[in-house]
């Protein structure tokens, strides 16, 4: 099922993440997916997240599909040139994968193989353009395809970037290139997020607000220091600091954020970062657990 | 030496769209040797632009456009003509275009594409770098090369990785190239340039054509080695 269909149906869309393992044992990843299958609409399958080498997002997306979960195949420009990217896209579609999320990709030095040769033959905008070209029945060189794919194309935007103007211009370029929905970097600052949503209102494209479960005050401080576009306000850090039940407080904070942004965006994208087992509780607390069965 | 070829006149005129008055700048170094930006080529370009209805406020060819201190000094004599112009058309390698853009508060258009000899950076270089990609984008980026200034060589705007204007890769030493481009374009009141979507670079263009390889200068370059 393409995400575009869900937006067209007027559904508040929830996506989560599936992180492929370093190794070939996919049991844990698939167990975490099973916990949420039928409760979230789709799972982003990360592509060598943070430049750390893992099992590939194409194979993992296929495994999710086999389990009856809807994958969003993440694709970065860091590790593949235009030949490999186009080929993987054709392969994905042949395996029944319909949703793709296009990213630039972190630089290689952020991961566990810092000496690798970075590719970046395409960038996020030209990757979107490439997918649209494939969907129109041609490859980037203009050759006709024997059977064309039909992808729902997603992209990302960082509402907390400073300055925000070049990010919004790039977002507009992504839409012009063919992006059909957006997921955002983690949101903690509600004023900043609603400000951003006002600035992009004219774009009329579904946006899923990003939610990252805070595990501790230390993690929040770490993100503030090291993660671009993420800013956790002091009151949330204090709340985590003072909490005696970190899990409960984390879920409470995330649920409040979801409730607060629910009316200004078209869905949420939940990044549990290892805390997948608490996502059901988060959905319950945010009032979204029975969303699908009741609709 | 940096080998270049002139961009097609049609592309040059397209980039000058809306600029009525233009100052022409050539280079007596590699561009003269490549027959793309010496005095003779600048004169020919002047005639072409005038035929296309442009006013050429002035022109010169300087030694070593790759060194911005020299460019700045050399252009002093043409201050009034440059101030009276909408933009400059610079006929040399990507290093020279960037060096010029760094010292004048005017839009700088590249007149040439720089071709690869495997990594040369000007005869008297400053901090500007050219990747000899053969498909110069400096017209769109305020005269700052996205291929060399951006760690990921992105050509369609910034990634989401920069913090406080620094690159996610080695933030202590690397500024975000796209933030520099954004700031330069904003200063020039040309943020519209960011709205152009670029299809993937044609890396085959970096390779110098056969005709260039048969020139004396090409031969000399290789004899030296």
mmCIF file of N, CA and C in Angstrom, chain B residues 68 90 93-110 127-131 133 135-151 153-157 165 175-188 190-191 193-194 198 201:
data_model
loop_
_atom_site.group_PDB
_atom_site.id
_atom_site.type_symbol
_atom_site.label_atom_id
_atom_site.label_comp_id
_atom_site.label_asym_id
_atom_site.label_seq_id
_atom_site.Cartn_x
_atom_site.Cartn_y
_atom_site.Cartn_z
ATOM 1 N N UNK B 68 43.458 35.568 -5.681
ATOM 2 C CA UNK B 68 42.507 36.665 -5.495
ATOM 3 C C UNK B 68 43.153 37.994 -5.097
ATOM 4 N N UNK B 90 33.625 35.908 -16.519
ATOM 5 C CA UNK B 90 35.026 35.586 -16.314
ATOM 6 C C UNK B 90 35.394 34.364 -17.145
ATOM 7 N N UNK B 93 39.509 29.294 -15.738
ATOM 8 C CA UNK B 93 39.174 28.078 -14.988
ATOM 9 C C UNK B 93 38.289 28.398 -13.784
ATOM 10 N N UNK B 94 37.802 27.361 -13.137
ATOM 11 C CA UNK B 94 36.922 27.530 -11.984
ATOM 12 C C UNK B 94 37.594 28.203 -10.801
ATOM 13 N N UNK B 95 38.901 28.063 -10.677
ATOM 14 C CA UNK B 95 39.611 28.718 -9.569
ATOM 15 C C UNK B 95 39.537 30.230 -9.758
ATOM 16 N N UNK B 96 39.818 30.693 -10.990
ATOM 17 C CA UNK B 96 39.805 32.129 -11.281
ATOM 18 C C UNK B 96 38.434 32.750 -11.106
ATOM 19 N N UNK B 97 37.400 32.007 -11.506
ATOM 20 C CA UNK B 97 36.030 32.522 -11.353
ATOM 21 C C UNK B 97 35.724 32.706 -9.871
ATOM 22 N N UNK B 98 36.110 31.717 -9.071
ATOM 23 C CA UNK B 98 35.844 31.801 -7.632
ATOM 24 C C UNK B 98 36.662 32.900 -6.972
ATOM 25 N N UNK B 99 37.919 33.046 -7.413
ATOM 26 C CA UNK B 99 38.773 34.095 -6.833
ATOM 27 C C UNK B 99 38.187 35.463 -7.145
ATOM 28 N N UNK B 100 37.678 35.631 -8.380
ATOM 29 C CA UNK B 100 37.063 36.904 -8.753
ATOM 30 C C UNK B 100 35.803 37.161 -7.926
ATOM 31 N N UNK B 101 34.970 36.105 -7.801
ATOM 32 C CA UNK B 101 33.723 36.243 -7.036
ATOM 33 C C UNK B 101 34.010 36.596 -5.583
ATOM 34 N N UNK B 102 35.159 36.164 -5.086
ATOM 35 C CA UNK B 102 35.500 36.426 -3.692
ATOM 36 C C UNK B 102 35.906 37.885 -3.451
ATOM 37 N N UNK B 103 36.294 38.604 -4.521
ATOM 38 C CA UNK B 103 36.779 39.970 -4.307
ATOM 39 C C UNK B 103 35.885 41.056 -4.893
ATOM 40 N N UNK B 104 34.851 40.698 -5.635
ATOM 41 C CA UNK B 104 33.913 41.733 -6.109
ATOM 42 C C UNK B 104 32.507 41.424 -5.594
ATOM 43 N N UNK B 105 31.782 42.470 -5.207
ATOM 44 C CA UNK B 105 30.403 42.277 -4.744
ATOM 45 C C UNK B 105 29.441 42.333 -5.924
ATOM 46 N N UNK B 106 29.705 41.541 -6.922
ATOM 47 C CA UNK B 106 28.883 41.507 -8.124
ATOM 48 C C UNK B 106 28.656 40.044 -8.486
ATOM 49 N N UNK B 107 27.606 39.808 -9.272
ATOM 50 C CA UNK B 107 27.386 38.454 -9.775
ATOM 51 C C UNK B 107 28.503 38.136 -10.767
ATOM 52 N N UNK B 108 29.094 36.975 -10.625
ATOM 53 C CA UNK B 108 30.182 36.557 -11.509
ATOM 54 C C UNK B 108 29.751 35.315 -12.283
ATOM 55 N N UNK B 109 29.778 35.410 -13.590
ATOM 56 C CA UNK B 109 29.377 34.266 -14.408
ATOM 57 C C UNK B 109 30.612 33.568 -14.976
ATOM 58 N N UNK B 110 30.646 32.241 -14.948
ATOM 59 C CA UNK B 110 31.763 31.533 -15.580
ATOM 60 C C UNK B 110 31.555 31.459 -17.097
ATOM 61 N N UNK B 127 42.735 29.998 -1.718
ATOM 62 C CA UNK B 127 41.965 28.933 -1.069
ATOM 63 C C UNK B 127 40.904 28.335 -1.987
ATOM 64 N N UNK B 128 40.657 28.953 -3.154
ATOM 65 C CA UNK B 128 39.618 28.461 -4.042
ATOM 66 C C UNK B 128 40.062 27.170 -4.731
ATOM 67 N N UNK B 129 39.110 26.246 -4.872
ATOM 68 C CA UNK B 129 39.439 24.963 -5.491
ATOM 69 C C UNK B 129 38.466 24.646 -6.616
ATOM 70 N N UNK B 130 38.999 24.040 -7.664
ATOM 71 C CA UNK B 130 38.177 23.645 -8.808
ATOM 72 C C UNK B 130 38.324 22.142 -8.973
ATOM 73 N N UNK B 131 37.211 21.456 -9.211
ATOM 74 C CA UNK B 131 37.266 19.998 -9.344
ATOM 75 C C UNK B 131 37.408 19.568 -10.808
ATOM 76 N N UNK B 133 35.378 19.669 -13.288
ATOM 77 C CA UNK B 133 34.275 18.756 -13.589
ATOM 78 C C UNK B 133 33.794 18.865 -15.024
ATOM 79 N N UNK B 135 31.677 20.900 -16.230
ATOM 80 C CA UNK B 135 30.309 21.395 -16.338
ATOM 81 C C UNK B 135 30.110 22.437 -15.244
ATOM 82 N N UNK B 136 30.758 23.595 -15.409
ATOM 83 C CA UNK B 136 30.869 24.582 -14.330
ATOM 84 C C UNK B 136 29.504 25.100 -13.860
ATOM 85 N N UNK B 137 29.304 25.032 -12.547
ATOM 86 C CA UNK B 137 28.031 25.427 -11.928
ATOM 87 C C UNK B 137 28.129 26.768 -11.210
ATOM 88 N N UNK B 138 29.303 27.425 -11.296
ATOM 89 C CA UNK B 138 29.531 28.625 -10.486
ATOM 90 C C UNK B 138 28.504 29.717 -10.743
ATOM 91 N N UNK B 139 27.881 29.676 -11.923
ATOM 92 C CA UNK B 139 26.868 30.682 -12.224
ATOM 93 C C UNK B 139 25.691 30.607 -11.258
ATOM 94 N N UNK B 140 25.413 29.407 -10.761
ATOM 95 C CA UNK B 140 24.237 29.197 -9.915
ATOM 96 C C UNK B 140 24.539 29.347 -8.436
ATOM 97 N N UNK B 141 25.816 29.405 -8.110
ATOM 98 C CA UNK B 141 26.189 29.278 -6.706
ATOM 99 C C UNK B 141 26.965 30.485 -6.184
ATOM 100 N N UNK B 142 26.770 31.615 -6.834
ATOM 101 C CA UNK B 142 27.414 32.838 -6.350
ATOM 102 C C UNK B 142 28.928 32.793 -6.440
ATOM 103 N N UNK B 143 29.452 31.969 -7.355
ATOM 104 C CA UNK B 143 30.901 31.919 -7.524
ATOM 105 C C UNK B 143 31.617 31.133 -6.450
ATOM 106 N N UNK B 144 30.889 30.263 -5.739
ATOM 107 C CA UNK B 144 31.534 29.347 -4.787
ATOM 108 C C UNK B 144 31.243 27.940 -5.303
ATOM 109 N N UNK B 145 32.283 27.133 -5.474
ATOM 110 C CA UNK B 145 32.071 25.835 -6.119
ATOM 111 C C UNK B 145 31.434 24.827 -5.159
ATOM 112 N N UNK B 146 30.235 24.298 -5.504
ATOM 113 C CA UNK B 146 29.597 23.325 -4.621
ATOM 114 C C UNK B 146 30.304 21.971 -4.639
ATOM 115 N N UNK B 147 31.024 21.698 -5.712
ATOM 116 C CA UNK B 147 31.713 20.409 -5.819
ATOM 117 C C UNK B 147 32.888 20.357 -4.830
ATOM 118 N N UNK B 148 33.587 21.486 -4.690
ATOM 119 C CA UNK B 148 34.741 21.471 -3.788
ATOM 120 C C UNK B 148 34.435 22.051 -2.401
ATOM 121 N N UNK B 149 33.483 22.995 -2.328
ATOM 122 C CA UNK B 149 33.205 23.614 -1.020
ATOM 123 C C UNK B 149 32.324 22.721 -0.151
ATOM 124 N N UNK B 150 31.480 21.887 -0.791
ATOM 125 C CA UNK B 150 30.632 20.955 -0.039
ATOM 126 C C UNK B 150 31.341 19.613 0.043
ATOM 127 N N UNK B 151 31.461 19.085 1.234
ATOM 128 C CA UNK B 151 32.173 17.826 1.440
ATOM 129 C C UNK B 151 31.562 16.697 0.595
ATOM 130 N N UNK B 153 29.919 17.224 -2.184
ATOM 131 C CA UNK B 153 29.781 17.704 -3.567
ATOM 132 C C UNK B 153 28.330 17.749 -4.022
ATOM 133 N N UNK B 154 27.445 18.173 -3.127
ATOM 134 C CA UNK B 154 26.027 18.246 -3.488
ATOM 135 C C UNK B 154 25.806 19.423 -4.443
ATOM 136 N N UNK B 155 24.934 19.238 -5.423
ATOM 137 C CA UNK B 155 24.712 20.328 -6.373
ATOM 138 C C UNK B 155 23.305 20.920 -6.255
ATOM 139 N N UNK B 156 22.495 20.369 -5.353
ATOM 140 C CA UNK B 156 21.126 20.877 -5.217
ATOM 141 C C UNK B 156 20.813 21.354 -3.805
ATOM 142 N N UNK B 157 21.706 22.096 -3.205
ATOM 143 C CA UNK B 157 21.407 22.652 -1.887
ATOM 144 C C UNK B 157 21.982 21.845 -0.742
ATOM 145 N N UNK B 165 26.622 26.423 10.959
ATOM 146 C CA UNK B 165 27.388 26.773 9.771
ATOM 147 C C UNK B 165 28.610 25.907 9.518
ATOM 148 N N UNK B 175 33.820 24.668 7.069
ATOM 149 C CA UNK B 175 32.529 25.355 7.058
ATOM 150 C C UNK B 175 31.575 24.613 6.119
ATOM 151 N N UNK B 176 30.259 24.855 6.279
ATOM 152 C CA UNK B 176 29.295 24.267 5.351
ATOM 153 C C UNK B 176 29.332 25.082 4.058
ATOM 154 N N UNK B 177 29.747 24.443 2.975
ATOM 155 C CA UNK B 177 29.862 25.130 1.687
ATOM 156 C C UNK B 177 28.541 25.719 1.223
ATOM 157 N N UNK B 178 27.453 24.982 1.483
ATOM 158 C CA UNK B 178 26.155 25.469 1.024
ATOM 159 C C UNK B 178 25.662 26.646 1.838
ATOM 160 N N UNK B 179 26.087 26.718 3.089
ATOM 161 C CA UNK B 179 25.717 27.908 3.846
ATOM 162 C C UNK B 179 26.464 29.131 3.298
ATOM 163 N N UNK B 180 27.724 28.911 2.899
ATOM 164 C CA UNK B 180 28.490 30.008 2.289
ATOM 165 C C UNK B 180 27.829 30.457 0.990
ATOM 166 N N UNK B 181 27.379 29.455 0.208
ATOM 167 C CA UNK B 181 26.718 29.767 -1.057
ATOM 168 C C UNK B 181 25.423 30.551 -0.789
ATOM 169 N N UNK B 182 24.652 30.061 0.186
ATOM 170 C CA UNK B 182 23.397 30.732 0.545
ATOM 171 C C UNK B 182 23.653 32.179 0.947
ATOM 172 N N UNK B 183 24.660 32.373 1.795
ATOM 173 C CA UNK B 183 24.939 33.733 2.268
ATOM 174 C C UNK B 183 25.414 34.645 1.141
ATOM 175 N N UNK B 184 26.254 34.096 0.263
ATOM 176 C CA UNK B 184 26.739 34.907 -0.878
ATOM 177 C C UNK B 184 25.571 35.299 -1.779
ATOM 178 N N UNK B 185 24.699 34.317 -2.091
ATOM 179 C CA UNK B 185 23.568 34.608 -2.986
ATOM 180 C C UNK B 185 22.597 35.597 -2.349
ATOM 181 N N UNK B 186 22.437 35.484 -1.035
ATOM 182 C CA UNK B 186 21.547 36.395 -0.331
ATOM 183 C C UNK B 186 22.101 37.819 -0.422
ATOM 184 N N UNK B 187 23.417 37.929 -0.222
ATOM 185 C CA UNK B 187 24.081 39.231 -0.303
ATOM 186 C C UNK B 187 23.929 39.836 -1.703
ATOM 187 N N UNK B 188 23.986 38.964 -2.724
ATOM 188 C CA UNK B 188 23.863 39.434 -4.102
ATOM 189 C C UNK B 188 22.398 39.585 -4.521
ATOM 190 N N UNK B 190 20.238 37.204 -4.983
ATOM 191 C CA UNK B 190 20.007 36.232 -6.047
ATOM 192 C C UNK B 190 19.642 34.848 -5.510
ATOM 193 N N UNK B 191 18.826 34.807 -4.459
ATOM 194 C CA UNK B 191 18.427 33.498 -3.919
ATOM 195 C C UNK B 191 17.605 32.700 -4.934
ATOM 196 N N UNK B 193 18.532 31.800 -7.635
ATOM 197 C CA UNK B 193 19.449 30.810 -8.239
ATOM 198 C C UNK B 193 19.321 29.437 -7.571
ATOM 199 N N UNK B 194 18.902 29.442 -6.288
ATOM 200 C CA UNK B 194 18.788 28.171 -5.561
ATOM 201 C C UNK B 194 17.581 27.362 -6.032
ATOM 202 N N UNK B 198 19.209 20.908 -10.577
ATOM 203 C CA UNK B 198 20.243 20.396 -11.474
ATOM 204 C C UNK B 198 20.142 18.888 -11.605
ATOM 205 N N UNK B 201 25.374 15.564 -12.591
ATOM 206 C CA UNK B 201 26.524 16.005 -13.363
ATOM 207 C C UNK B 201 26.902 14.950 -14.395
#
